[in-house]
XYZ file of C-alpha atoms in Angstrom:
646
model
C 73.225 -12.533 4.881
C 70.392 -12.341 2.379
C 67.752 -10.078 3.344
C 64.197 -11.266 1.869
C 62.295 -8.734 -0.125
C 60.061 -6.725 1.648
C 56.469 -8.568 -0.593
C 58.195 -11.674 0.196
C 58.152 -10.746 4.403
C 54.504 -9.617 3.977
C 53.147 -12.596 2.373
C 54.462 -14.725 4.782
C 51.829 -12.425 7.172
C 49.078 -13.613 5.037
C 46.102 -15.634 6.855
C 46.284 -19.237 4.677
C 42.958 -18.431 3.598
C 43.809 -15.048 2.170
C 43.340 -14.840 -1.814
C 46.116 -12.394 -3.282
C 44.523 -8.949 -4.917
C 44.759 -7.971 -8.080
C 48.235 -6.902 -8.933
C 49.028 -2.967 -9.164
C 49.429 -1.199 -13.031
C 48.978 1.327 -14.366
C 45.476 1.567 -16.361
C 45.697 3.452 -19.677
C 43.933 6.760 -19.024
C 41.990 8.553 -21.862
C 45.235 10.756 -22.075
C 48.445 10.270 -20.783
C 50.929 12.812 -19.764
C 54.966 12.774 -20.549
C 55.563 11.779 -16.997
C 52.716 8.996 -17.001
C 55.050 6.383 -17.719
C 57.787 7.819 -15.059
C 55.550 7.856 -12.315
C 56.559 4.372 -11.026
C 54.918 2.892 -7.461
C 56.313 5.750 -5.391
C 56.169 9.216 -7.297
C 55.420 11.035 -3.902
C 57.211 8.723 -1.236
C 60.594 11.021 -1.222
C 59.208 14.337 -0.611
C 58.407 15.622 2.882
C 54.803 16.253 2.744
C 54.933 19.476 5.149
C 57.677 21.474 4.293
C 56.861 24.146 7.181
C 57.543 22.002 9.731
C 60.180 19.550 9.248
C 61.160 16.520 10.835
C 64.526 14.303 11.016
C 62.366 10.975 11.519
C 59.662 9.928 9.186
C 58.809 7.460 7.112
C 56.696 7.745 4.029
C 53.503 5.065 3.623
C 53.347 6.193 0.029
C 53.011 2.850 -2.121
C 50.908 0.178 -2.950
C 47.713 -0.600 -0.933
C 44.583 -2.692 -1.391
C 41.225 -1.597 -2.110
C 37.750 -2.610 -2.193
C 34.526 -1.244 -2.430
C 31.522 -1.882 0.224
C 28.662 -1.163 1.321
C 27.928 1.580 4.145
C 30.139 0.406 7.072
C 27.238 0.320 9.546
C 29.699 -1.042 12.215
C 31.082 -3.726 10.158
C 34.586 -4.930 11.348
C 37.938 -3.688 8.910
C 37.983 -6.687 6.429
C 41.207 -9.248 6.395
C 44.205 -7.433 4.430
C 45.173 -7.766 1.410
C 41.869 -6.427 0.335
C 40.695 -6.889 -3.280
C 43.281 -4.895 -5.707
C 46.105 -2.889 -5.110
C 46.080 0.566 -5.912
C 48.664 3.651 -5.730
C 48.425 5.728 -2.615
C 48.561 8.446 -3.021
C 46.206 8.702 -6.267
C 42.165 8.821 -6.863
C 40.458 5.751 -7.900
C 39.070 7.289 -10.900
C 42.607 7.783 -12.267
C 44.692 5.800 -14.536
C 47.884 5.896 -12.198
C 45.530 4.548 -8.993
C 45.461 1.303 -11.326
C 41.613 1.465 -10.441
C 40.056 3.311 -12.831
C 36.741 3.275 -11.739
C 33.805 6.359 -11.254
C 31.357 6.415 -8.489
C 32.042 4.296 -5.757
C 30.342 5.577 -2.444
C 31.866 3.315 0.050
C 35.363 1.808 0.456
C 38.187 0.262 1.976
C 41.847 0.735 1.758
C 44.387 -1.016 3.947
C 47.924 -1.570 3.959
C 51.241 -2.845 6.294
C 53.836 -1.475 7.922
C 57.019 -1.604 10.584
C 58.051 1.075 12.771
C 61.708 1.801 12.425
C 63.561 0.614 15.860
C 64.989 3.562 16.364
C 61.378 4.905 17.216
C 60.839 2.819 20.453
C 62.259 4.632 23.599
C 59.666 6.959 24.853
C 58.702 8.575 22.086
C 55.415 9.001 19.985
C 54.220 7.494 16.723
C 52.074 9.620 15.046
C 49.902 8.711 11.795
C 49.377 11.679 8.827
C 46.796 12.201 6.398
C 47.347 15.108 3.523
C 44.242 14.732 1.921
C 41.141 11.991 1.740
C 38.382 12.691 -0.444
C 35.432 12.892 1.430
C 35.560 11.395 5.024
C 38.048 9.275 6.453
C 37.495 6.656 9.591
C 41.234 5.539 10.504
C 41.832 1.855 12.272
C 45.137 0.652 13.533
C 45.519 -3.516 13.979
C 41.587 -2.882 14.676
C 41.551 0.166 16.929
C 39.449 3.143 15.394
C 42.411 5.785 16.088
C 40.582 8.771 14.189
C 38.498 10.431 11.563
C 37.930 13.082 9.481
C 35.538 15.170 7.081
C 36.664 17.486 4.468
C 38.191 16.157 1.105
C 40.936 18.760 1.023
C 42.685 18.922 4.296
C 45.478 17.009 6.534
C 44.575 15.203 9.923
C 46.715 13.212 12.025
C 46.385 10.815 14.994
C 48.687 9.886 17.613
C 48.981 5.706 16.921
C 51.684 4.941 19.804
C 49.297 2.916 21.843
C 47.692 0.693 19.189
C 51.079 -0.364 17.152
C 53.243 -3.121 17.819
C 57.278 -2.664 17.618
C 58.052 -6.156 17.125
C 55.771 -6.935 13.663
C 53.940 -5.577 11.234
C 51.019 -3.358 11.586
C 47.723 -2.825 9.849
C 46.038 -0.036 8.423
C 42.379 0.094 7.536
C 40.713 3.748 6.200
C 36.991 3.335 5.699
C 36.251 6.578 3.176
C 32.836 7.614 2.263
C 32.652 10.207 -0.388
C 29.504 11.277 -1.409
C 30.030 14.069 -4.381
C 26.754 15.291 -5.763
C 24.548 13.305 -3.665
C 25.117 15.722 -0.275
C 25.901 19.384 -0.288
C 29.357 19.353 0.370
C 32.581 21.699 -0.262
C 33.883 19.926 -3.807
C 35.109 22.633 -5.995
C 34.792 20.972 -9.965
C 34.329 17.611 -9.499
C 31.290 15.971 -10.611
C 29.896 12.358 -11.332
C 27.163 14.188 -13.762
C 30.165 15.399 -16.334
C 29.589 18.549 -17.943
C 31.826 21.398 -19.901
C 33.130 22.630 -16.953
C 32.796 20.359 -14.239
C 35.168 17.161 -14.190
C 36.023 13.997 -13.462
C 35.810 13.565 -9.628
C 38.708 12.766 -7.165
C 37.859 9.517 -4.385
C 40.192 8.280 -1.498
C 43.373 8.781 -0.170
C 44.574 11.516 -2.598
C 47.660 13.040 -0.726
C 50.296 11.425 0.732
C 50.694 9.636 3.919
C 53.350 9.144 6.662
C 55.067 8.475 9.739
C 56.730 10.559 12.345
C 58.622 9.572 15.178
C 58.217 13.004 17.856
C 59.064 13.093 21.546
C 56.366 12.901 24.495
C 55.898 16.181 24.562
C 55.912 17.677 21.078
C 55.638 20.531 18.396
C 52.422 19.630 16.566
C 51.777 23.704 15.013
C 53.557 26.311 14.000
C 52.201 30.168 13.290
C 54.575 32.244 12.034
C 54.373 35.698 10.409
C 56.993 38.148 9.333
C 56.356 41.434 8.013
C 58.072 44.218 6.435
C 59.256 46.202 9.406
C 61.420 42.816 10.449
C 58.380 41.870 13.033
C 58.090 38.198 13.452
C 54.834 37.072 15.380
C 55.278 33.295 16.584
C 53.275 30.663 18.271
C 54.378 27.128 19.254
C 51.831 24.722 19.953
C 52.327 21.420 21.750
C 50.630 18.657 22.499
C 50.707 19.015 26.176
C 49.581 22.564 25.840
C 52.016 23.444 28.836
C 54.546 26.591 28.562
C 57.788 24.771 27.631
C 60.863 26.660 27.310
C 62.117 26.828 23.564
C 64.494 28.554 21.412
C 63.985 29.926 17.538
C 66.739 30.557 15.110
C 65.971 32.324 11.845
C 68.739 32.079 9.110
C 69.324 34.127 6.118
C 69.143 31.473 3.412
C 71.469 33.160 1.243
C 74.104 34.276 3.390
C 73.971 31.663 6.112
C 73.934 34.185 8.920
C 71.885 34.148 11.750
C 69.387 37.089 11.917
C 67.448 36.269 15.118
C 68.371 33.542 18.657
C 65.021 33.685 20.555
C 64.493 32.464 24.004
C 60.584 32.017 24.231
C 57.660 29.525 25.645
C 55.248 27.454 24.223
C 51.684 27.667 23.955
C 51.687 31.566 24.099
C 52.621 34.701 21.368
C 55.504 36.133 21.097
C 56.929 39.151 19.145
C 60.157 40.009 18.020
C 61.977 42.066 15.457
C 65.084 41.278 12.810
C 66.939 44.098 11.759
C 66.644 45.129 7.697
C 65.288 42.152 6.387
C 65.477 41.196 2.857
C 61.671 41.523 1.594
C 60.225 38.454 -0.193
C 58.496 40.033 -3.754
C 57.791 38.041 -6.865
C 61.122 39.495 -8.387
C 63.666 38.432 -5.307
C 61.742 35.778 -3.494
C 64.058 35.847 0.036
C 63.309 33.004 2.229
C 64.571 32.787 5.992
C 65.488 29.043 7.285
C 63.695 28.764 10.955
C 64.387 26.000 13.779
C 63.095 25.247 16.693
C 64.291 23.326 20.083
C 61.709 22.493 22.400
C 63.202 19.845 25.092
C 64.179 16.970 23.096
C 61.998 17.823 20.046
C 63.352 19.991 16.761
C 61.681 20.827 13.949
C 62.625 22.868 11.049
C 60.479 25.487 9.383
C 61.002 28.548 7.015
C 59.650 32.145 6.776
C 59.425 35.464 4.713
C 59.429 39.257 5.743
C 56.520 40.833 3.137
C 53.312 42.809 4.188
C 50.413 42.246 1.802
C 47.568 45.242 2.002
C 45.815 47.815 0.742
C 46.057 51.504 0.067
C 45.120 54.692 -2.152
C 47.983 55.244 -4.908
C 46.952 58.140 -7.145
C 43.111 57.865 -5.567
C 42.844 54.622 -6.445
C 42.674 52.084 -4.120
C 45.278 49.119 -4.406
C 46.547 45.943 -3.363
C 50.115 46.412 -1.974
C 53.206 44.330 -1.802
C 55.478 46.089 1.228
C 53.455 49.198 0.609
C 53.914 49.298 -3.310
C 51.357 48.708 -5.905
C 52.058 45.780 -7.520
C 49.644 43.881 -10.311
C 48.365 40.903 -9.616
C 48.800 39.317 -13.191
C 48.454 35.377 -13.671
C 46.639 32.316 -14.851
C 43.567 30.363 -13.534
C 45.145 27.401 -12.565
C 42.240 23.824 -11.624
C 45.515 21.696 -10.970
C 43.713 18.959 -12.879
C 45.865 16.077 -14.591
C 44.421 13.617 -16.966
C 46.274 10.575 -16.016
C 45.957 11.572 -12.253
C 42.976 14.103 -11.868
C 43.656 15.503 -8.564
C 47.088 13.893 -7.684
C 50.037 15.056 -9.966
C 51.569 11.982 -11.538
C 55.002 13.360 -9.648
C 55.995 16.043 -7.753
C 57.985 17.558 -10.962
C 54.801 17.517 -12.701
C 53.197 20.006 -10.787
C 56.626 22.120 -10.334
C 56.237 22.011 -14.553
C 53.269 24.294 -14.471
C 54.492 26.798 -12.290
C 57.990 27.225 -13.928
C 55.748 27.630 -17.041
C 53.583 30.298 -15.522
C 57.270 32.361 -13.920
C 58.835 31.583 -17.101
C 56.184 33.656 -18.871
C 56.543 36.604 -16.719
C 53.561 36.545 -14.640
C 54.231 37.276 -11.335
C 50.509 35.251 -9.317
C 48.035 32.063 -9.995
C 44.611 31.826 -9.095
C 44.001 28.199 -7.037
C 41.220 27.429 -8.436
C 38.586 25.852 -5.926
C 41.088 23.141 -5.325
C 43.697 22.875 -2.010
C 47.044 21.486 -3.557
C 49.717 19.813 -1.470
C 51.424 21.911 0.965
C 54.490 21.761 -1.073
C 52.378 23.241 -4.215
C 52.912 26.321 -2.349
C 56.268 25.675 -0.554
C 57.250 25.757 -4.848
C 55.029 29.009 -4.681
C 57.014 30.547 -1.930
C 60.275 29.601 -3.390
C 59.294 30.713 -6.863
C 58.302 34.075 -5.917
C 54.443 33.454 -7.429
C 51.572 34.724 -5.331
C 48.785 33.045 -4.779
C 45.001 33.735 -4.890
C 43.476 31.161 -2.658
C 39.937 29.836 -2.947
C 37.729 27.841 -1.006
C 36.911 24.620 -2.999
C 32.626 25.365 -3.734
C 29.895 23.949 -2.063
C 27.650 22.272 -4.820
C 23.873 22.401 -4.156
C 21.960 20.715 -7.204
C 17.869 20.988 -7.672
C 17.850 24.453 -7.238
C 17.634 24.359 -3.034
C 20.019 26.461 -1.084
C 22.322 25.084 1.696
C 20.626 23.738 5.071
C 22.307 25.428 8.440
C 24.723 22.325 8.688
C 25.662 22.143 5.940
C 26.426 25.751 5.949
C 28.445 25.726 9.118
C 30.614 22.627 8.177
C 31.409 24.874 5.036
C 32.635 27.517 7.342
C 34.218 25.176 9.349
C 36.401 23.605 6.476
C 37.241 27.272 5.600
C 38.840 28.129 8.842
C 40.197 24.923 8.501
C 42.254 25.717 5.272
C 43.170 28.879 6.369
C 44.663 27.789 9.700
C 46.894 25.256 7.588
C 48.333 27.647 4.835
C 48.293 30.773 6.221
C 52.193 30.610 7.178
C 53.370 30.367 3.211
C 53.939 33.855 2.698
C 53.037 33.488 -1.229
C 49.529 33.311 -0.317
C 47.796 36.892 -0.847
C 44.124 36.680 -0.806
C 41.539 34.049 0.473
C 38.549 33.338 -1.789
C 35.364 32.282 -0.260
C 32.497 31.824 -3.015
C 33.291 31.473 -6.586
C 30.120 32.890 -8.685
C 27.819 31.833 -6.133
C 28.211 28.421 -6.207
C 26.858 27.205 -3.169
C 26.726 31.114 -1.731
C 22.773 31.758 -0.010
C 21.425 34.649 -0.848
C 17.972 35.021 0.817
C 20.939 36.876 3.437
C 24.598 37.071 2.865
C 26.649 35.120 4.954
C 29.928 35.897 3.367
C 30.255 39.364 5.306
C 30.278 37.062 8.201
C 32.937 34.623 6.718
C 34.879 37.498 5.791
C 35.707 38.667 8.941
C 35.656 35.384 10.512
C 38.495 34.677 7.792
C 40.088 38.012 8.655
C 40.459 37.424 12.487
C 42.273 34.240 12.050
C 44.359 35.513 9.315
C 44.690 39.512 9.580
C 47.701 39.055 7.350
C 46.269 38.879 3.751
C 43.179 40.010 1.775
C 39.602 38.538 1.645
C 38.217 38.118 -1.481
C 34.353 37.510 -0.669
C 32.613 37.015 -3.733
C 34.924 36.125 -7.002
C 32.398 36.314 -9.868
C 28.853 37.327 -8.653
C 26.172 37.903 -6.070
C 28.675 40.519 -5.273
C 26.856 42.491 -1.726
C 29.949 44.234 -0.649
C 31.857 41.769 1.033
C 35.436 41.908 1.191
C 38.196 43.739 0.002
C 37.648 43.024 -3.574
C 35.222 44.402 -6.137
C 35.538 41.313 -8.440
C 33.936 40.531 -11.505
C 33.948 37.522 -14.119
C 33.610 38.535 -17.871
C 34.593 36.292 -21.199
C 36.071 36.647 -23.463
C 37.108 40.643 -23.237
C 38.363 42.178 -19.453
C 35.639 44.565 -17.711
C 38.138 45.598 -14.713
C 36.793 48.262 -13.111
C 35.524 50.072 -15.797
C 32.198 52.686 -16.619
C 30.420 49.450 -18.231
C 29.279 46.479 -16.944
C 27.648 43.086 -18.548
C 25.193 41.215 -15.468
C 25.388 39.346 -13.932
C 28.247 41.650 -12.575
C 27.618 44.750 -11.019
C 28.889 48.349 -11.765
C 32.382 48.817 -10.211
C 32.782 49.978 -6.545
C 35.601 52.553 -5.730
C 35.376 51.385 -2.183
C 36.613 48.439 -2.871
C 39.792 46.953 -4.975
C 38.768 46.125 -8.976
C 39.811 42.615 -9.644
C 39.215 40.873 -12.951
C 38.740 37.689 -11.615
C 38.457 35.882 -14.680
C 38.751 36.715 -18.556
C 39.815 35.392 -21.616
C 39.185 31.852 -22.193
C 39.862 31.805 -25.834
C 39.813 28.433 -26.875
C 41.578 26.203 -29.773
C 40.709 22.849 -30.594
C 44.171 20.902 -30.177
C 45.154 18.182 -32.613
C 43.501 14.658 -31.248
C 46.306 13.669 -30.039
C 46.521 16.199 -27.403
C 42.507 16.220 -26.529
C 40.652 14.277 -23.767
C 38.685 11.807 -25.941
C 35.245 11.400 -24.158
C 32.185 11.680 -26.519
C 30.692 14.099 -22.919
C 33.769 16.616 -23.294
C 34.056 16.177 -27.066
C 30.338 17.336 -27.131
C 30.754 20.487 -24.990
C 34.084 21.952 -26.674
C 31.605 24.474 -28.319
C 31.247 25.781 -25.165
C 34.545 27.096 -24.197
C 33.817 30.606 -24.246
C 35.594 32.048 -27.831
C 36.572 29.161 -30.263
C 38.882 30.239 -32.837
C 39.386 28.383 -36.264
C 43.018 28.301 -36.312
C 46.414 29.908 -34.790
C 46.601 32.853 -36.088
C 43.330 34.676 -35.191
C 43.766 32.852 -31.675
C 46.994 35.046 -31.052
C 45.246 38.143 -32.376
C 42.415 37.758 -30.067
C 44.952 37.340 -27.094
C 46.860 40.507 -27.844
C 43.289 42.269 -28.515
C 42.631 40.792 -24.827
C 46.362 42.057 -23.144
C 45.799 45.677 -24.671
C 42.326 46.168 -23.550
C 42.888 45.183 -20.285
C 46.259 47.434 -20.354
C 44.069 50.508 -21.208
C 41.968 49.291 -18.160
C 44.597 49.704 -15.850
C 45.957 53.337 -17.438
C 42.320 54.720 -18.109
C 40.432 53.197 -14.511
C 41.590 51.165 -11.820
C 42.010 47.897 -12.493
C 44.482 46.076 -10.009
C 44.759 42.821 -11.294
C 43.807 39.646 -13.510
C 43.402 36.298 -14.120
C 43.713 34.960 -17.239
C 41.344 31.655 -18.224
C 44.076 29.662 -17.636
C 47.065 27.057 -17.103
C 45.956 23.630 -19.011
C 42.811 22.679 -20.951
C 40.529 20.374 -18.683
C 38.919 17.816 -20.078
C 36.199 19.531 -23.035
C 37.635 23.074 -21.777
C 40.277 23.968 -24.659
C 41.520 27.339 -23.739
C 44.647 26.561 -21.880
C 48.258 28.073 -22.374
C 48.812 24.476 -22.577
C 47.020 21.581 -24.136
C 45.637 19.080 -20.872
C 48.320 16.798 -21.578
C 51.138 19.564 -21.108
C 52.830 18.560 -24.295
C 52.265 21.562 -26.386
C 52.372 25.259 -25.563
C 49.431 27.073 -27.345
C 51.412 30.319 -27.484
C 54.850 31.493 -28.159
C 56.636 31.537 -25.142
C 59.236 33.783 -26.531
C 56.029 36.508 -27.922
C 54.249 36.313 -24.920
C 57.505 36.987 -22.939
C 57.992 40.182 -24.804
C 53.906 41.285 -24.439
C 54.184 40.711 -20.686
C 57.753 41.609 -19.912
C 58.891 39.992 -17.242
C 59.698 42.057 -13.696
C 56.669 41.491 -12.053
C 54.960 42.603 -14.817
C 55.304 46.355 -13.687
C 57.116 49.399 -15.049
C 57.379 52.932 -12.861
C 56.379 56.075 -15.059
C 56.409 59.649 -13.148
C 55.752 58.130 -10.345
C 52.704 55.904 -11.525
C 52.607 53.113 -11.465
C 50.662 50.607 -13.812
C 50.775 47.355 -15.965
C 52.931 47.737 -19.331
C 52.424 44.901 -21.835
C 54.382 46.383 -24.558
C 52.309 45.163 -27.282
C 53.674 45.369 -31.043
C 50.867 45.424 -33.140
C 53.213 44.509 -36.406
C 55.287 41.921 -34.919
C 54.211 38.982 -36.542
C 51.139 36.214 -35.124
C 52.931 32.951 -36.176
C 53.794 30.233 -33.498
C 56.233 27.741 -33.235
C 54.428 24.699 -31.035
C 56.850 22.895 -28.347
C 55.628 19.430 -28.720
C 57.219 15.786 -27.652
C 55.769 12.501 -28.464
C 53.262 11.453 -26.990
C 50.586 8.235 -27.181
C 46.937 8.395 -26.169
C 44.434 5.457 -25.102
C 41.422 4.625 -24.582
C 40.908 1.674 -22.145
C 37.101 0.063 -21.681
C 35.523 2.015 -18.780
C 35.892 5.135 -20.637
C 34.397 3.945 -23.881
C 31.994 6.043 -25.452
């Protein structure tokens, strides 16, 4: 039997009237990347989008959609599928790879078809998942408004059993409104009004989304801590919110061997311990496989034993890793991609990045007022790279300060991050303002969201204030300073504030040494090509750029042995757009610095070395080793197509 390709089944679904969109392609972007081309119609559609809790039966919705813009929706009815153009899901419509290419659009449409797998129809639940949609989300199923959401950089999900049809195909409408810069609203760096470092913004269904078959009465959360004693806090929510008897197995990944066999309920918290557990740290990154059986229901997870805190080593007070000091050292990384903006073009895309930033030796990455896929930091926990966290800004142009809502829904979105991350034990430290973008301070709220970030996560540090408008807050005395490190030291430039030995010294940000790259390499737009000048140290060619960046590692060195600095992050991963002081150019085909040099300044290990008993940051600098580079470049093309013309 010939089976009829699936476009072939669809269009036979078509109303007569129905005009056919605008076929999917891929639009040039202003730069490409090496995996551009690779990317294909489904970059994301094989990997599970939520790695923590696992599922046997799902089926990805990753593909090609249609899309249209509109007006407000005002009521107005889901319009008759196809809609207008395709575009890729997942993707933003102001990237190449959504084959829309298009900046600020308001109002919108997406839709798309789909069959439930047969296997899914006896008793059991279909439920509909959203990673990420850029700004708010209305959700209709064959006509039925079956959710909504607000918050461009979190997952929702709706239970769809009782508006889908087993026997044909179903459609999906999501209505998104996304208002960037024209509401006061938690956005991180994007911007319609393009400046040196603000970028291109991200619109629609950025993140992946999916199917899951579960049974009536389900696992829909999982909270799961393990520490470095071997105690393992666990909660199992269900849908039904009834006590249902369940058992948890935790596996040693390497060995096979089962380290815990739990008998416990749902809906409640539950402690238990697991004898000598191999720690998770940067250098030996042990994970622990974790399943659950709940009635007919069985999901898969994973966990780590580590203890993240704080204590005085030597009078100094530290961040500690299982009650050692241990550096933060790592990169600033804005996850931005020029050919998809928000969305990696594929999931080894963004895994290139943070093998880069391991490879080097440093042992943590700052997420830069962006939310990443979950598996961003499933690669994170696997890797052994901590993570610094931040809450993506509120923006608040013509010089007003937040209203009470808009406040609130910022604190809302906050917990709402932390409640989905907190169980990737990479993640360290939660950031809530980043140099007072969007922070009031007629009174200072963020001693408030500190602790209100605290009691739902007690596990990790709280980084109030990363930058300035520093009151206090947090755990962190944290300071921004370009292009030379001020980390905790006797001397301070404003708007930062003199160091506070209450508190642990962060260097939040430094360095951002920039170097034109060839034009090949560089983001072409006359707006970024104007603000290069900008980037905060410009150097003239290779050489005195690698001076200046071993100037930068040994002053920051004699930081840690002379004060009490505790950690750094260095201005960072890529260039973005008309920022050119990456490790990398933005199109991640050359390495600014010798990977081999910078391997030997760092030294690998977690970037620590114990001396009597003291322990600090060693960069082993050789001051006659020579400056030259050898770049690591492939071929690459560059274009420029008509709606970015200058």
């Amino acid at each position: 039997m010939t089976l009829l390709p699936i476009a072939v089944l669809l269009s036979a679904l078509l109303p007569p009237c129905a005009a056919a969109p605008e076929p999917y392609k891929v639009l040039e972007p202003p730069l490409d990347t090496p995996w551009t081309s690779r990317a294909g119609n489904t970059p994301w559609a094989a990997t599970y989008p939520r790695p923590q809790l696992r599922r046997d039966l799902w089926q990805s919705l990753d593909g090609i959609w249609t899309f249209q813009p509109t007006e407000e929706i005002d009521n107005q009815a889901p319009p008759a599928l196809p809609l207008e153009k395709e575009v890729l899901v997942p993707s933003c419509i102001e990237s190449g790879l959504s084959g829309i290419q298009v900046m600020g659009v308001t109002n919108m449409w997406f839709g798309t078809k789909f069959s439930v797998p047969p296997l899914w129809t006896n008793n059991r639940r279909v439920l509909l998942h959203f990673e990420a949609v850029d700004y708010e989300a209305t959700v209709y199923v064959n006509g039925d408004e079956v959710g909504s959401n607000r918050g461009g950089y979190t997952r929702f999900s709706m239970d769809i059993t009782e508006s889908i049809t087993h026997s044909e195909f179903n459609e999906i409408h999501v209505y998104v409104f996304d208002p960037t810069d024209n509401l006061s609203i938690p956005q991180g760096k994007q911007t319609k009004r393009l400046s040196h470092i603000f970028y291109t913004p991200c619109t629609g269904i950025w993140q992946s989304v999916w199917l899951e078959s579960v049974p009536e009465n389900y696992i829909w959360g999982l909270d799961l801590t393990a520490d470095m004693t071997g105690n393992v806090t666990v909660t199992v929510h269900t849908n039904k919110q009834q006590s249902t008897p369940l058992e948890i197995n935790i596996v040693d990944t390497a060995t096979g061997k089962y380290v815990a066999a739990e008998q416990l309920v749902s809906d409640k918290t539950f402690s238990f311990t697991v004898d000598s557990p191999k720690l998770w740290t940067p250098d030996s990154p042990s994970l622990y496989n974790v399943t659950i059986k709940m009635g007919d229901d069985e999901v898969a997870s994973y966990t780590a034993f580590r203890t993240i805190s704080s204590g005085m080593v030597d009078g100094v007070l530290r961040p500690l890793l299982n009650g050692e000091f241990v550096f933060y050292f790592g990169p600033l990384d804005q996850g931005y991609w020029p050919d998809g903006i928000y969305t990696p073009p594929t999931p080894s895309a963004m895994a290139h990045d943070l093998e880069l930033i391991k490879r080097l030796g440093m042992n943590m990455v700052r997420k830069h007022i962006k939310v990443e896929p979950e598996v961003f930091y499933e690669a994170c926990d696997r890797m052994g790279l901590l993570v610094i966290q931040d809450m993506p800004s509120m923006r608040v142009f013509d010089n007003r300060r937040p209203t009470d809502d808009e406040q609130a829904e910022f604190g809302r979105q906050l917990e709402v991050m932390v409640r989905q991350l907190r169980n990737h034990p990479s993640i360290a430290v939660w950031v809530i303002y980043n140099e007072g973008w969007g922070q009031i301070t007629d009174y200072h709220p963020e001693f408030e969201l500190t602790e209100r970030v605290k009691r739902l996560d007690p596990t990790r540090l709280v980084d109030a204030v990363t930058g300035w408008h520093d009151h206090g807050a947090g755990d962190f005395h944290d300071n921004h300073h370009y292009a030379e490190p001020q980390c905790s030291t006797p001397w301070y430039s404003q708007p930062n504030t003199a160091y506070d030995a209450n508190r642990i010294a962060l260097q939040g940000e430094f360095g951002g040494i920039g170097l034109r790259p060839d034009d090949d390499n560089l983001w072409p737009l006359r707006p970024a090509i104007d603000t290069i000048n900008e980037t905060y140290e410009i150097h003239a060619g290779i050489e005195s750029y690698h001076y200046r960046a071993r100037t930068l590692l040994r002053l920051l060195r004699e930081q840690v042995e002379m004060y009490a600095c505790s950690g750094a992050v260095y201005t960072q991963t890529t260039d973005v757009e008309g920022e050119v002081n990456g490790l990398m150019t933005y199109d991640r085909r050359v390495v600014r610095i010798d990977e081999e040099a910078w391997r030997e300044d760092v030294k690998a290990d977690g970037l620590m070395a114990t001396n009597n008993d003291a322990t600090f940051i060693v960069f082993y600098l050789e001051a006659t080793r020579s400056v030259n580079t050898t770049f690591h470049e492939v071929t690459n093309r560059r274009c420029c197509p008509s709606m970015w013309a200058t």
